[in-house]
Coordinates of N, CA, C and O in Angstrom, one line a residue:
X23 N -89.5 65.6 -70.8 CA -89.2 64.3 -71.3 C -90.5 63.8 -72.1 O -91.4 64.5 -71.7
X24 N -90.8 62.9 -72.9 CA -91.2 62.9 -73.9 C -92.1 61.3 -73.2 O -91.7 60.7 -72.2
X25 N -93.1 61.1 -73.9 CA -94.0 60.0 -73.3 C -93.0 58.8 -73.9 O -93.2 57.9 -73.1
X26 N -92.2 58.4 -74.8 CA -91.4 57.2 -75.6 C -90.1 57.1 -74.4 O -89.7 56.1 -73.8
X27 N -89.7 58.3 -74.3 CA -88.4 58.6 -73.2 C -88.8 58.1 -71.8 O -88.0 57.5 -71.1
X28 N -89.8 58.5 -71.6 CA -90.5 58.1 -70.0 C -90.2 56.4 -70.3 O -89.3 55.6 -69.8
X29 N -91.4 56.1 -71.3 CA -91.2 54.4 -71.1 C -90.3 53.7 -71.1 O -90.3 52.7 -70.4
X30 N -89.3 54.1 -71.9 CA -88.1 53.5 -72.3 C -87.4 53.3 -71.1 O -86.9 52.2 -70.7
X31 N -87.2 54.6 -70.3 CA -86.2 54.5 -69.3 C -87.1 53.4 -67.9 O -86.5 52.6 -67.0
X32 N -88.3 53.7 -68.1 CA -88.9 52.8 -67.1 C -88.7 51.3 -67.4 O -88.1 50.6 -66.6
X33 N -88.9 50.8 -68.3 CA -88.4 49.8 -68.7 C -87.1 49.3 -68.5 O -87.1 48.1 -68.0
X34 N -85.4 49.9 -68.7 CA -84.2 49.6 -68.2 C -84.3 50.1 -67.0 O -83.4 49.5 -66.4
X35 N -84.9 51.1 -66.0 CA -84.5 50.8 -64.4 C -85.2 49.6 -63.9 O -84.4 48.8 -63.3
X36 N -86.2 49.2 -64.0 CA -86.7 48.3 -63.7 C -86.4 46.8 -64.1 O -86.7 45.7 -63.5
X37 N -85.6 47.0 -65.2 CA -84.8 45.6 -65.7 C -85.9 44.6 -66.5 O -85.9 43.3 -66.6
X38 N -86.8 45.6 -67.0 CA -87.9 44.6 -67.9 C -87.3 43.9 -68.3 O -86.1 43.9 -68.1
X39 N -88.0 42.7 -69.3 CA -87.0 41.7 -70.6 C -88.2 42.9 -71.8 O -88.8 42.4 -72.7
X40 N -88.2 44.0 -71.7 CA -88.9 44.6 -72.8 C -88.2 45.7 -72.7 O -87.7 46.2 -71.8
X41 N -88.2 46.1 -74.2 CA -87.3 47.7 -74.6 C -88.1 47.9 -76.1 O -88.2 47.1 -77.0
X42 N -88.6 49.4 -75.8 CA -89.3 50.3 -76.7 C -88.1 50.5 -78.0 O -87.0 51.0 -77.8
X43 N -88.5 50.0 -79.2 CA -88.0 50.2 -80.3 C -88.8 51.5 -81.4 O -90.0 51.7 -81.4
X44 N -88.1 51.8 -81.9 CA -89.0 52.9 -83.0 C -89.6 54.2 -82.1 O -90.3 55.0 -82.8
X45 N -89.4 54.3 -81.1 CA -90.2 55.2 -80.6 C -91.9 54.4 -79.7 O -92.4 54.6 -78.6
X46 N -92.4 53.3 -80.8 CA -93.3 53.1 -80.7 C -94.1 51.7 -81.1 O -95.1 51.3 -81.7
X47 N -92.5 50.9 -80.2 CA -93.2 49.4 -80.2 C -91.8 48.9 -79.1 O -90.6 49.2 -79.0
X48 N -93.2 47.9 -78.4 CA -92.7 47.1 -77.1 C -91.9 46.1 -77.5 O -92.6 45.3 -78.2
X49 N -90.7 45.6 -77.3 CA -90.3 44.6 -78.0 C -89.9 43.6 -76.7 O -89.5 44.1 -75.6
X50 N -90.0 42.3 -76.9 CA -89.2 41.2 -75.6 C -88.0 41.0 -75.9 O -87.8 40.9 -77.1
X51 N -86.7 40.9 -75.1 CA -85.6 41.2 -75.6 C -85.2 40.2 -74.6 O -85.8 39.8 -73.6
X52 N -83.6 39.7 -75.2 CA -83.1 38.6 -74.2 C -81.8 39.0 -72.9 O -81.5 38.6 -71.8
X53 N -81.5 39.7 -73.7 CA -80.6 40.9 -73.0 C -80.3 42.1 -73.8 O -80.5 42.2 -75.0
X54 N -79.6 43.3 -72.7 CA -79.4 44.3 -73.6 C -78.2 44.5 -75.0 O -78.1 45.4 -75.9
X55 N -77.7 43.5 -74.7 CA -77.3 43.6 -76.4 C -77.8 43.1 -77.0 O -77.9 43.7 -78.0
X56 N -78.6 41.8 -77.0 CA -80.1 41.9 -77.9 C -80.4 43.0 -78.3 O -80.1 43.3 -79.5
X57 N -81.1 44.0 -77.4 CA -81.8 45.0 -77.7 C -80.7 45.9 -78.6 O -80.9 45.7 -79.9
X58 N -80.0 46.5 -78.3 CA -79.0 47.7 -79.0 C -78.7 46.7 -80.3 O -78.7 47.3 -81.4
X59 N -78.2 45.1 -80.2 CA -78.1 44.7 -81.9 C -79.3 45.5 -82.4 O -79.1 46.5 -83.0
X60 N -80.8 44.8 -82.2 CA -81.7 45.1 -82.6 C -82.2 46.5 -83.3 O -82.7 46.7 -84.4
X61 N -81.8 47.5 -81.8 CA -81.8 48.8 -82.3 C -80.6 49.1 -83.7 O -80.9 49.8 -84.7
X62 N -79.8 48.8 -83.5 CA -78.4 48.8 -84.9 C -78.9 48.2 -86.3 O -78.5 48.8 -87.3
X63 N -79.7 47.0 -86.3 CA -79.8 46.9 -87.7 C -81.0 47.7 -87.7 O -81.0 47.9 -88.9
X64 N -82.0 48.2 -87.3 CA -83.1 48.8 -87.7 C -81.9 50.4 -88.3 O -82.4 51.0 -89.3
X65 N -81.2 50.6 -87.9 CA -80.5 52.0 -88.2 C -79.8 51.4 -89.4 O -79.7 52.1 -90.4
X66 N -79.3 50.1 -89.3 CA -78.1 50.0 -90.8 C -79.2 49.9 -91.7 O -79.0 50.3 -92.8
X67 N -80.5 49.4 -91.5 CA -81.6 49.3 -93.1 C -81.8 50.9 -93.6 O -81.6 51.3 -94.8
X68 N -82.2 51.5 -92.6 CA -82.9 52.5 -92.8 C -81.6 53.6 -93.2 O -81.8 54.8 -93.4
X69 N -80.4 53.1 -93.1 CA -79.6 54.1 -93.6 C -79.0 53.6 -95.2 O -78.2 54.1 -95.9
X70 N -79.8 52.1 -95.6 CA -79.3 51.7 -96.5 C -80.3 52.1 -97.4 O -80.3 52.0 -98.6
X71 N -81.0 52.4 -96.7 CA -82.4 52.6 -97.8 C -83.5 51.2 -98.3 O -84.2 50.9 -99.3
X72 N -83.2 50.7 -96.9 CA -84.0 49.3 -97.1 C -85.2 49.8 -96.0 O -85.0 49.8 -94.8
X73 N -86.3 50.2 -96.7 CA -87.3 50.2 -95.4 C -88.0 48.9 -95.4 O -88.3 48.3 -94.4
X74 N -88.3 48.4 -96.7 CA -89.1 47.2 -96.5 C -88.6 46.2 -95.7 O -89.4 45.5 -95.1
X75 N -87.2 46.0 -95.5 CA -86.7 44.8 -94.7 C -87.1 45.6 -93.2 O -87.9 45.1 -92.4
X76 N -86.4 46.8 -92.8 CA -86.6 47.4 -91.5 C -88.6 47.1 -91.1 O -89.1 46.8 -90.0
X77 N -89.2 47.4 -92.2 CA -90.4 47.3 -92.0 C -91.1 46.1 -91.8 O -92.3 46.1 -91.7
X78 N -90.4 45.2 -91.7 CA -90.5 43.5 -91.3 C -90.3 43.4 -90.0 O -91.0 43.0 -89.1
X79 N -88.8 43.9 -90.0 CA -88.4 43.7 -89.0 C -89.3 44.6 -87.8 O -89.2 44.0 -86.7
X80 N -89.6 45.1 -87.7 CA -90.7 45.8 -86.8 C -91.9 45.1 -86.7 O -92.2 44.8 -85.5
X81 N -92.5 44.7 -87.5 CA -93.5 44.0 -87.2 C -93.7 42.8 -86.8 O -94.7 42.3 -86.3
X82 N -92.0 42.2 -87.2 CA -91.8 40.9 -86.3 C -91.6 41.5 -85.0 O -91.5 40.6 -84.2
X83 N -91.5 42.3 -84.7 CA -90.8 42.7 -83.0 C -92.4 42.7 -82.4 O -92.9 42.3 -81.4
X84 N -93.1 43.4 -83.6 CA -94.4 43.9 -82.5 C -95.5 42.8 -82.4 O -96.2 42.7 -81.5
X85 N -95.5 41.8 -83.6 CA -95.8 40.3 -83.4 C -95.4 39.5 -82.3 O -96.3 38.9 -81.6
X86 N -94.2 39.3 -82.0 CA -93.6 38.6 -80.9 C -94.1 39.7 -79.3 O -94.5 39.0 -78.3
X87 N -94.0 40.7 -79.2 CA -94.8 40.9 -78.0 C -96.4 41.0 -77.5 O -96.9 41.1 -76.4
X88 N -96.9 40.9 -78.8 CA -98.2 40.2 -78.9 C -98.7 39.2 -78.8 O -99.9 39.0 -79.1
X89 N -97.7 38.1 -78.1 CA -97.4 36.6 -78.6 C -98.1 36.2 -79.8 O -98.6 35.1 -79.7
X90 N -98.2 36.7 -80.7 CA -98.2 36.2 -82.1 C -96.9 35.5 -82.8 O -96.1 36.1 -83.5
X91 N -96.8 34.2 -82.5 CA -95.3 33.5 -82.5 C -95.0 33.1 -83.8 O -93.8 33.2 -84.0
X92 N -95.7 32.6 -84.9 CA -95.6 32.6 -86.1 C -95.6 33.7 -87.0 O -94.8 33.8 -87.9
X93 N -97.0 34.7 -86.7 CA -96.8 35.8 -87.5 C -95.1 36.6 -87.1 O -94.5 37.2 -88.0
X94 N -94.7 36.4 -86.2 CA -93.2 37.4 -86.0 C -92.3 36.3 -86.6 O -91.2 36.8 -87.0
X95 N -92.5 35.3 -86.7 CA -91.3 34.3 -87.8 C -91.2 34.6 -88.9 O -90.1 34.9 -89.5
X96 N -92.8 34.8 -89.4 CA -92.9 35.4 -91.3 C -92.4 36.3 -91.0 O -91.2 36.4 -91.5
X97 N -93.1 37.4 -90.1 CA -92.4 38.7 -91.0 C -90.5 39.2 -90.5 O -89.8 40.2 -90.7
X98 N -90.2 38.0 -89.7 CA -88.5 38.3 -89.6 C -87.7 38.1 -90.8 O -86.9 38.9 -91.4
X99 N -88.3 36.3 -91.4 CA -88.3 35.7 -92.6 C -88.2 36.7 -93.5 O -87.1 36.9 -93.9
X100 N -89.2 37.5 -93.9 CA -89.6 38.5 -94.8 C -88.5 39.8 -95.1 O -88.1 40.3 -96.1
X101 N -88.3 40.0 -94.0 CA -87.0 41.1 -93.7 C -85.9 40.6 -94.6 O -85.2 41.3 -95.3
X102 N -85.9 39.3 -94.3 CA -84.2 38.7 -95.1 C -84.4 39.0 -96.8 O -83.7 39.6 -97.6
X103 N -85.7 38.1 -96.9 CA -86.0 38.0 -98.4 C -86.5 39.3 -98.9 O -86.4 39.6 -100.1
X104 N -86.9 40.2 -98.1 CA -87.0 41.6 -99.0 C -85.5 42.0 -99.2 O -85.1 42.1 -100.4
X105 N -84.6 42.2 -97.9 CA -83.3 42.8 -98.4 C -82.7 42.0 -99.5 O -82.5 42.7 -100.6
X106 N -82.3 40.5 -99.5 CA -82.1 39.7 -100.7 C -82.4 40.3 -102.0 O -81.6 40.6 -103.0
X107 N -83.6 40.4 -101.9 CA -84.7 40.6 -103.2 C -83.9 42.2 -103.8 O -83.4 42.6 -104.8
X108 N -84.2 42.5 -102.7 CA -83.9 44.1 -103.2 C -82.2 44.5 -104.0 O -81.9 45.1 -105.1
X109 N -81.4 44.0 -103.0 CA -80.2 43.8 -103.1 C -79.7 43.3 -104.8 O -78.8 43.6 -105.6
X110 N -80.8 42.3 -104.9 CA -80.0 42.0 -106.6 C -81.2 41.8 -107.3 O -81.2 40.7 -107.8
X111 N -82.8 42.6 -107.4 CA -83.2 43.0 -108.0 C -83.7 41.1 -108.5 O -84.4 40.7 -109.5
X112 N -83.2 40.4 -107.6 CA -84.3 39.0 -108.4 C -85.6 38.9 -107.9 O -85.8 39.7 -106.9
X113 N -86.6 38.0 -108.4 CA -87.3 37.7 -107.7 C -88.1 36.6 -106.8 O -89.2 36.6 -106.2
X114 N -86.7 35.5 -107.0 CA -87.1 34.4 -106.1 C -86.4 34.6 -105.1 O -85.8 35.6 -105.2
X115 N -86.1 34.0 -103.9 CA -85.5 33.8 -102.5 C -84.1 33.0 -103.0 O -82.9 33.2 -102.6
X116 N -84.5 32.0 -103.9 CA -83.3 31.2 -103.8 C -82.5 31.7 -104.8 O -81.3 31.4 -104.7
X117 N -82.8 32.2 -105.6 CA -82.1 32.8 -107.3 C -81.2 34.2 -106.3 O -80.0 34.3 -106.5
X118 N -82.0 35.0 -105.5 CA -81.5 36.2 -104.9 C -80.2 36.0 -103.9 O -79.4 36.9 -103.8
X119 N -80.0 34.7 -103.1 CA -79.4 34.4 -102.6 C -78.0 33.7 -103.3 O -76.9 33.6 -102.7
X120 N -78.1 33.1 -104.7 CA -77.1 32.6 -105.3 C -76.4 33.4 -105.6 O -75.1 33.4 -105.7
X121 N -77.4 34.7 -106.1 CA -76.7 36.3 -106.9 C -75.9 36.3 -105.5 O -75.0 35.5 -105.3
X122 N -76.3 37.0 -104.7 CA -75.4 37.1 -103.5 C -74.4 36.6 -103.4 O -73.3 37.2 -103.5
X123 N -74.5 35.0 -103.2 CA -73.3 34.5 -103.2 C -72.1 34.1 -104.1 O -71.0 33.7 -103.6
X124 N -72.6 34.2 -105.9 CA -71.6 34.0 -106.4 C -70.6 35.5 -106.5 O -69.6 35.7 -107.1
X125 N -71.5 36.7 -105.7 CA -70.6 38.2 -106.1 C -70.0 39.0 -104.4 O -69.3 40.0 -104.1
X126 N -70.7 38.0 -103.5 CA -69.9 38.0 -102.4 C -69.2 37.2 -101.5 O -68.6 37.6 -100.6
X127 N -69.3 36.1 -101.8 CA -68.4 34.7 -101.6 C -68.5 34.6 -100.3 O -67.6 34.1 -99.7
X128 N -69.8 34.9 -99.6 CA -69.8 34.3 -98.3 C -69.5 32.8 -98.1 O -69.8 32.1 -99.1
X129 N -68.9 31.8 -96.6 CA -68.7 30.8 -96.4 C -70.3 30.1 -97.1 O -71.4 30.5 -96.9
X130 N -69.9 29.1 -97.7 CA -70.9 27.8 -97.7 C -72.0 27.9 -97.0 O -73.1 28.3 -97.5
X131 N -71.8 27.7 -95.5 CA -73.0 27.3 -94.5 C -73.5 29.0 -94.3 O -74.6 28.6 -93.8
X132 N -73.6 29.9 -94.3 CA -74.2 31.1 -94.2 C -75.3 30.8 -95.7 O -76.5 30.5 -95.6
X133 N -74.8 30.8 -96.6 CA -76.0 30.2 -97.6 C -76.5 29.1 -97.4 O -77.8 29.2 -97.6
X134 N -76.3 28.2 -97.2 CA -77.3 26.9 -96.3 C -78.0 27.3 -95.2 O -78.8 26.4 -94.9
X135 N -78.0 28.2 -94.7 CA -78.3 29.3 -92.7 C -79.3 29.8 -93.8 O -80.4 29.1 -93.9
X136 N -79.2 30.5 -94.3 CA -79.8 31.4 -95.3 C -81.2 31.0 -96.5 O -82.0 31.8 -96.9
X137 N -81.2 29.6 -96.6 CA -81.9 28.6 -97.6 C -82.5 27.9 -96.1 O -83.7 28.2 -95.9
X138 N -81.9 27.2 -95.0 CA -82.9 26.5 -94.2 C -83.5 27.5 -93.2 O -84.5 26.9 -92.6
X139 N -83.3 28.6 -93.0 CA -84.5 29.7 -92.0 C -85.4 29.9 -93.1 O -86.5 29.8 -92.8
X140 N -85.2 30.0 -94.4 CA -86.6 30.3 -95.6 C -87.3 29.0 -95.5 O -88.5 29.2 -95.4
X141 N -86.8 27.6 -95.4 CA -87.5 26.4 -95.6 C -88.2 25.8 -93.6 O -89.0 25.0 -93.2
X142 N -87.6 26.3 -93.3 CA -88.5 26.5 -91.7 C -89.5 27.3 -91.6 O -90.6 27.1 -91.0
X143 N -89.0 28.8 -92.6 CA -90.7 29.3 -92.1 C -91.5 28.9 -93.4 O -92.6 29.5 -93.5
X144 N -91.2 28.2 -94.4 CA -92.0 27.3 -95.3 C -92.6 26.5 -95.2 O -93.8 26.5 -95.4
X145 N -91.9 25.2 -94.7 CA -92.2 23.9 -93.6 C -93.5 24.2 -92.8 O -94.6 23.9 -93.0
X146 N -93.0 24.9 -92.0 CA -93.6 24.7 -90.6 C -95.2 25.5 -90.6 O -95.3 26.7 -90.4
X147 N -96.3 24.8 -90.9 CA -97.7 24.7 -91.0 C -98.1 26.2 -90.0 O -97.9 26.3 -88.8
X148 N -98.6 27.5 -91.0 CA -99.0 28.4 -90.2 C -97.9 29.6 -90.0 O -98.0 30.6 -89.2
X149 N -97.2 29.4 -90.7 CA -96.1 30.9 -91.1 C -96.3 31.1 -92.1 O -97.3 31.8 -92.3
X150 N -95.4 30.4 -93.3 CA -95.9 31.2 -94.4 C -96.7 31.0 -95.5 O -97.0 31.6 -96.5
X151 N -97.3 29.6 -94.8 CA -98.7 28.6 -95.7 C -99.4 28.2 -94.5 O -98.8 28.0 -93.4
X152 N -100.8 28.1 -94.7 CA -102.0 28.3 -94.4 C -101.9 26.6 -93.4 O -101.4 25.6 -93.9
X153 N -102.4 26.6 -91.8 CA -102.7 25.8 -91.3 C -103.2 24.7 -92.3 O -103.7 25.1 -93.4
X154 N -103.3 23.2 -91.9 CA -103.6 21.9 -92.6 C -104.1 21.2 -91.9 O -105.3 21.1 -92.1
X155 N -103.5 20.6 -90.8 CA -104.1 19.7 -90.3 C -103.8 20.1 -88.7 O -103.9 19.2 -87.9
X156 N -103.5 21.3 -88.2 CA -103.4 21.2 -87.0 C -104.1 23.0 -86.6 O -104.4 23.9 -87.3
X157 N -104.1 22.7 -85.4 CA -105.1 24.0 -84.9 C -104.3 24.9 -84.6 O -105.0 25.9 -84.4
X158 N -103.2 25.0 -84.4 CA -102.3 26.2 -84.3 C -100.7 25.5 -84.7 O -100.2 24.3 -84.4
X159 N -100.1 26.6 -85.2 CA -98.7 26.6 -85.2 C -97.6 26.1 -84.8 O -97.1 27.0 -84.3
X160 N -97.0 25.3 -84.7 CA -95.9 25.0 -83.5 C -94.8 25.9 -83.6 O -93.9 25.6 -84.3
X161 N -94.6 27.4 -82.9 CA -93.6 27.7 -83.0 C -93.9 28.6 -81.6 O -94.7 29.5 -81.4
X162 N -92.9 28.1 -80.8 CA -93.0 28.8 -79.2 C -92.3 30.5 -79.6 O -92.0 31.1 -80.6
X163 N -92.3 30.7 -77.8 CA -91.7 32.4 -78.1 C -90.3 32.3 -78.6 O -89.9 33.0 -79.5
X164 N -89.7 31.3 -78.0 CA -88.1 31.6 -78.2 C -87.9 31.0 -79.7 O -86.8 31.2 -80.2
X165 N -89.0 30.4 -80.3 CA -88.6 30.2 -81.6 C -88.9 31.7 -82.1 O -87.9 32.3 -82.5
X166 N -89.7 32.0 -82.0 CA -90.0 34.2 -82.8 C -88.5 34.6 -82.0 O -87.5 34.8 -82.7
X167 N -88.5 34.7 -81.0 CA -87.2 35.4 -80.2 C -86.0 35.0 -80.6 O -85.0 35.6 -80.1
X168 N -85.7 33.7 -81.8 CA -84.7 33.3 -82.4 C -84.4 34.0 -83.4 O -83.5 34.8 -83.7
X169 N -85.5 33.4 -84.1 CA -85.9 34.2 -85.3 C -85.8 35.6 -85.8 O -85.1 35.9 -86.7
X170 N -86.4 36.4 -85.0 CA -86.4 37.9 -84.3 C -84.6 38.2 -85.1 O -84.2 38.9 -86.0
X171 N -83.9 37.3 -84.0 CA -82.6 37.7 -84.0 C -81.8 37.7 -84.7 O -80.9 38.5 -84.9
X172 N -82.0 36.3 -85.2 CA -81.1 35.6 -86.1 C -81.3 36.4 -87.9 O -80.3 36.5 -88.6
X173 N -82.7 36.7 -88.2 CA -83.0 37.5 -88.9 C -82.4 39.2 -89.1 O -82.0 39.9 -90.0
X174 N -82.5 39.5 -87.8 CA -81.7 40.6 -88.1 C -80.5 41.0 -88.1 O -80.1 42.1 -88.4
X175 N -79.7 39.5 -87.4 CA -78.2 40.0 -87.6 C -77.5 40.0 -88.8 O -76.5 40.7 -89.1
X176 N -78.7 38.6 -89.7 CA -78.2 38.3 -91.3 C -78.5 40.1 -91.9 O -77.6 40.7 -92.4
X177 N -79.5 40.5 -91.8 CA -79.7 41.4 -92.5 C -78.6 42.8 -92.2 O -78.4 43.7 -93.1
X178 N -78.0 43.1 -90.9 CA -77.0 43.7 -90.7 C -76.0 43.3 -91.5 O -75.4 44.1 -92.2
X179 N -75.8 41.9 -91.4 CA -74.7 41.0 -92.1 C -74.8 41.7 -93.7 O -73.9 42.4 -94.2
X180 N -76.3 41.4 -94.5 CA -76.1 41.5 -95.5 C -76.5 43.0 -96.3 O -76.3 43.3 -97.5
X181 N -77.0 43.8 -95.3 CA -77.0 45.2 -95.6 C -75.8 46.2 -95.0 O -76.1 47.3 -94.7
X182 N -74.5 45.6 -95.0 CA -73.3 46.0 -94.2 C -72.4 45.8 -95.8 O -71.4 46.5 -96.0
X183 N -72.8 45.3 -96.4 CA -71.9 44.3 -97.2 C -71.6 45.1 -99.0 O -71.0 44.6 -99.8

């Protein structure tokens, strides 16, 4: 058995809230379908031929068990806007997302879902712009562990599509 295999399995008998993703990152998970979503879009990028989004999304995973709580917001953030990006060849966030929606007609509020997680990790002092007036971040674990998620189900969403 293999040193990744060992951990992994030690981790679900024991009923960690952590599960080895990639072979070779600790991730905090909320439950196990957490985890297996998690494991599934990392498989739908990487079979779409999106590494850069999968390659976010990993680093958001390995940010958030570092408690690095903002760096894992950017780079969940990043995951969306790379597939976006990639997907219709724009190069703004908001131009990439209209292409989207005027040639896939998702509901309304998934494009508003879609525009306010980019203006959250915009907003919020120490994700994707530089501290100002405060000494760290405000963004607890369960905001990265939202984030984390909600990021990668859009990108299953939008790399399924």
């Amino acid at each position: 058995m293999s040193l990744s295999t060992s951990i992994e399995a030690a981790l679900v008998e024991t009923h960690c809230a952590y599960r080895l993703v990639n072979q070779d990152t600790i991730v905090p998970i909320a439950s196990e379908e957490h985890a297996a979503a998690f494991e599934s879009t990392l498989s739908t990028l990487q079979a779409g031929g999106q590494s850069g989004a999968r390659q976010h999304l990993s680093a958001a995973a390995s940010h958030l068990s570092q408690g690095h709580f903002a760096d894992s917001v950017r780079e969940s953030i990043h995951s969306v806007e790379s597939l976006v990006r990639n997907l219709t060849g724009q190069s703004k966030f908001s131009k990439a997302v209209a292409q989207l929606a005027s040639e896939r007609h998702p509901h309304e509020s998934f494009k508003q879902a879609l525009g306010n997680l980019y203006g959250y990790s915009s907003d919020e002092q120490g994700i994707r712009h530089p501290l100002l007036d405060k000494g760290d971040s405000n963004v607890s674990e369960q905001d990265a562990l939202f984030m984390l998620g909600i990021c990668a189900s859009f990108a299953t969403y939008l790399g399924a599509g």
